[in-house]
XYZ file of C-alpha atoms in Angstrom:
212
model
C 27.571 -17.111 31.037
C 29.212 -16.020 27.436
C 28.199 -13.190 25.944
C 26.010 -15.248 22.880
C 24.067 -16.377 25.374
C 22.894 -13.227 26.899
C 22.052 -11.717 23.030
C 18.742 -11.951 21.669
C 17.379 -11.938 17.996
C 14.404 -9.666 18.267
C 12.003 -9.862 15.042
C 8.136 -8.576 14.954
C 6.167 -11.410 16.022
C 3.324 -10.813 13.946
C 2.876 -8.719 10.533
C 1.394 -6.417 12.151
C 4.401 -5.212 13.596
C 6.252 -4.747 10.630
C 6.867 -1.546 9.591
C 7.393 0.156 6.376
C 11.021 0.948 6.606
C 11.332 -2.614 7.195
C 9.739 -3.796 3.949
C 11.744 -1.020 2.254
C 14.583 -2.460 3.140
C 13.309 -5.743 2.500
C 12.519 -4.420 -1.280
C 11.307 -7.153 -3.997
C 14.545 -8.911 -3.488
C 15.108 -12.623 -2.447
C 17.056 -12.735 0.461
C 18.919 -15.624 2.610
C 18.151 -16.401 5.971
C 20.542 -13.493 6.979
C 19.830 -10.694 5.354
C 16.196 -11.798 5.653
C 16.777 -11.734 9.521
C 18.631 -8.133 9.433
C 16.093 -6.396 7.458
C 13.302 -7.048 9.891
C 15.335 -7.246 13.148
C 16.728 -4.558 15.365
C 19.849 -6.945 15.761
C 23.440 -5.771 13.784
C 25.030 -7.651 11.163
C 27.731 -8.487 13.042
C 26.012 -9.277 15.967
C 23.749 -11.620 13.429
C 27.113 -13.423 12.557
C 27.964 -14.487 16.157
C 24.317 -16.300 16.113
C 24.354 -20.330 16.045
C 23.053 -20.645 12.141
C 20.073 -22.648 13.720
C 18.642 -20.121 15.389
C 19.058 -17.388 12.282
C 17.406 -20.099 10.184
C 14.511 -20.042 12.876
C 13.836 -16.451 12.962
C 14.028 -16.289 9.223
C 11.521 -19.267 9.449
C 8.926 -17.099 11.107
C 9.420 -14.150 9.708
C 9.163 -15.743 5.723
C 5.789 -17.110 7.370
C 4.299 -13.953 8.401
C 5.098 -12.591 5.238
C 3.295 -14.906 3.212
C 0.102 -13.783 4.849
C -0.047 -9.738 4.968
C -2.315 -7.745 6.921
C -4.739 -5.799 4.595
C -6.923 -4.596 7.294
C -8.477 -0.972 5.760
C -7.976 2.254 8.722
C -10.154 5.179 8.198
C -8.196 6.756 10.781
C -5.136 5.908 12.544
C -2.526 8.135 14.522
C 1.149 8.640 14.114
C 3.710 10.047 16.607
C 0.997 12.250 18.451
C -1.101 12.991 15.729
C -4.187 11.621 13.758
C -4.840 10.706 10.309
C -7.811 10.506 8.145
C -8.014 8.374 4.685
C -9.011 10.379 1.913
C -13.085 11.174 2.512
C -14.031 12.137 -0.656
C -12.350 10.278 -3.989
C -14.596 12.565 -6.098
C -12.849 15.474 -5.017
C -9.756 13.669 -5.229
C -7.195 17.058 -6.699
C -5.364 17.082 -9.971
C -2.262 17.152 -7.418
C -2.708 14.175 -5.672
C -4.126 11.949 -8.906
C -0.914 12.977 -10.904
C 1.613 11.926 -7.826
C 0.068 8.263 -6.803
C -0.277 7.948 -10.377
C 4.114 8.146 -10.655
C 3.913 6.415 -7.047
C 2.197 3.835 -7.556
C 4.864 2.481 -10.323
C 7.218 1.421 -7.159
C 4.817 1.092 -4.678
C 7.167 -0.590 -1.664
C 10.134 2.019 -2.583
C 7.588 5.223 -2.711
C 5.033 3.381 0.245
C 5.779 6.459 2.736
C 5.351 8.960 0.011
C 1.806 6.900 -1.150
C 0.386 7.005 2.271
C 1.352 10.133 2.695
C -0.986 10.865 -0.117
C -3.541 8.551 1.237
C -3.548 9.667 4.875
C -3.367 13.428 6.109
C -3.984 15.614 9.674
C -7.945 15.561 9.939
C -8.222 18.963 10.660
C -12.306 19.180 11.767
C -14.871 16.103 12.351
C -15.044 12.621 14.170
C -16.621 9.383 13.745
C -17.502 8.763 9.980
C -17.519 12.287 9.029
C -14.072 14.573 9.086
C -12.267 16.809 6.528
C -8.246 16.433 5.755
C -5.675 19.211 4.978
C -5.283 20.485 1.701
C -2.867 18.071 -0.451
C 0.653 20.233 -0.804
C 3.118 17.640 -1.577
C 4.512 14.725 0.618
C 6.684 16.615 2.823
C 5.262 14.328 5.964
C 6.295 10.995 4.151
C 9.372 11.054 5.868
C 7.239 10.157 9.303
C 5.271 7.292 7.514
C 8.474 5.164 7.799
C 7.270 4.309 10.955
C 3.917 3.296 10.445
C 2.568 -0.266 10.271
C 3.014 -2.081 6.737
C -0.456 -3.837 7.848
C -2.006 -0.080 7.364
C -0.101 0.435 4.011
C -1.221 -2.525 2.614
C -4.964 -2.255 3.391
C -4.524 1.199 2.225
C -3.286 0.456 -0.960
C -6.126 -2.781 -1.401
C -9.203 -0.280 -0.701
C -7.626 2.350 -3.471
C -7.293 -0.548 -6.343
C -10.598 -1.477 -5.347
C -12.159 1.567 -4.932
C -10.496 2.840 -8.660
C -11.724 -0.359 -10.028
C -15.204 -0.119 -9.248
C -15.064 3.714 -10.795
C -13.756 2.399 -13.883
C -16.690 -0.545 -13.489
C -19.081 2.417 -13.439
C -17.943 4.656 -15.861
C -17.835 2.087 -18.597
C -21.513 0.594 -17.039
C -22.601 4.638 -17.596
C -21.094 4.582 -21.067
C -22.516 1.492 -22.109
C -26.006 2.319 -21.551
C -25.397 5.555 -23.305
C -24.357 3.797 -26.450
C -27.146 1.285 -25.710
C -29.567 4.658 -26.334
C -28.251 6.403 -29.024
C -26.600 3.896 -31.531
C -27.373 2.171 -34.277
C -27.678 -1.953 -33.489
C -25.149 -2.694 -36.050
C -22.489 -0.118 -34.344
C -23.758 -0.723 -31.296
C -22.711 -4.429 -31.532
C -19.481 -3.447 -32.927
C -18.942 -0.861 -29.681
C -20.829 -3.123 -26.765
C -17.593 -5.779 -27.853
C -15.272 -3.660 -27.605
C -16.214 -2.526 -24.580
C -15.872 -6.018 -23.525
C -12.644 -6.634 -24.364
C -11.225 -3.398 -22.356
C -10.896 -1.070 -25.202
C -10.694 2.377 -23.842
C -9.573 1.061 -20.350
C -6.202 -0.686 -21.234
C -3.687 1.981 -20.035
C -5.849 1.939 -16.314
C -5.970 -2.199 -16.602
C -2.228 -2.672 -17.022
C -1.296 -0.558 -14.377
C -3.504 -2.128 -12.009
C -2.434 -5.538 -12.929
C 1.161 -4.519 -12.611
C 0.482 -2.723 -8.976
């Protein structure tokens, strides 16, 4: 038997076992069929090359169709490499810290996605079930290990904290509005309730959402 013939193309089979490095790598580039195949698959370049092109085209078939459909599944808790995670527990006592660094994160968010769920995800340190407590946020110097996690828990990660920052802003303008609904004139208050329609106040938050 030749030595083609005993090689094998291995790719995740489903999106779920893509991991992070491997959408890093992947980037917000378009790629060919080749480099498409080498950023998701444990197989060399030059080992790629030696492939018949019918069978590169076929993994990159699969792969480009597992990609169109991303996992987005949210984990409360989830364990890496021995040791277990908890999603932040308490977004009102979310720290000046951690606000300010997803904040310049979130700008890149596949390039800085192990530094974001590093952010998102810590050692639960007491509790079980429902209820546990995280360590204290002091930088991101565990993103490094996040590499390795599953994009699947990245991205459902990242969906629950747009949609969980969206319904705060919801609320806070909701609050505000029925303040200005109390104490304003009708004539402002017309004036203000439109604007607060349109987003004024909110743009800077809207825009970066929309562009995350």
């Amino acid at each position: 038997s030749c030595y083609i013939c005993r090689m094998k193309i291995e790719i995740p089979l489903t999106f779920d076992d893509i991991t992070i490095d491997q959408i890093q790598a992947h980037g917000e580039q378009e790629l060919g069929p080749i480099d498409l195949v080498e950023a998701y698959s444990t197989t060399t370049r030059n080992e790629l090359l030696q492939f018949p092109k019918t069978a590169i085209d076929k993994a990159a078939a699969h792969l480009s169709k597992i990609l169109d459909s991303p996992t987005q599944k949210h984990f409360k808790q989830f364990k890496l490499d021995g040791v277990e995670y908890g999603f932040i527990p308490d977004w009102g006592a979310l720290t000046g810290g951690e606000y300010i660094d997803l904040s310049a994160y979130i700008d890149n968010p596949i390039e800085n996605a192990h530094k974001i769920l590093c952010i998102l995800y810590r050692p639960i340190i007491k509790g079980a079930g429902d209820f546990w407590n995280i360590e204290p946020y002091t930088g991101t110097k565990r993103a490094e290990a996040f590499r390795k996690a599953p994009a699947g828990l990245y991205f459902g990660a990242i969906a629950f904290f747009l949609t969980t920052r969206r319904d705060s802003v919801l609320n806070s303008l909701k609050s505000l509005q029925d303040q200005l609904t109390k104490t304003l004139t009708p004539n402002k208050r017309r004036f203000k309730m439109s604007s607060l329609r349109s987003g004024l106040g909110i743009t800077s938050s809207s825009k970066r959402q929309e562009a995350t």
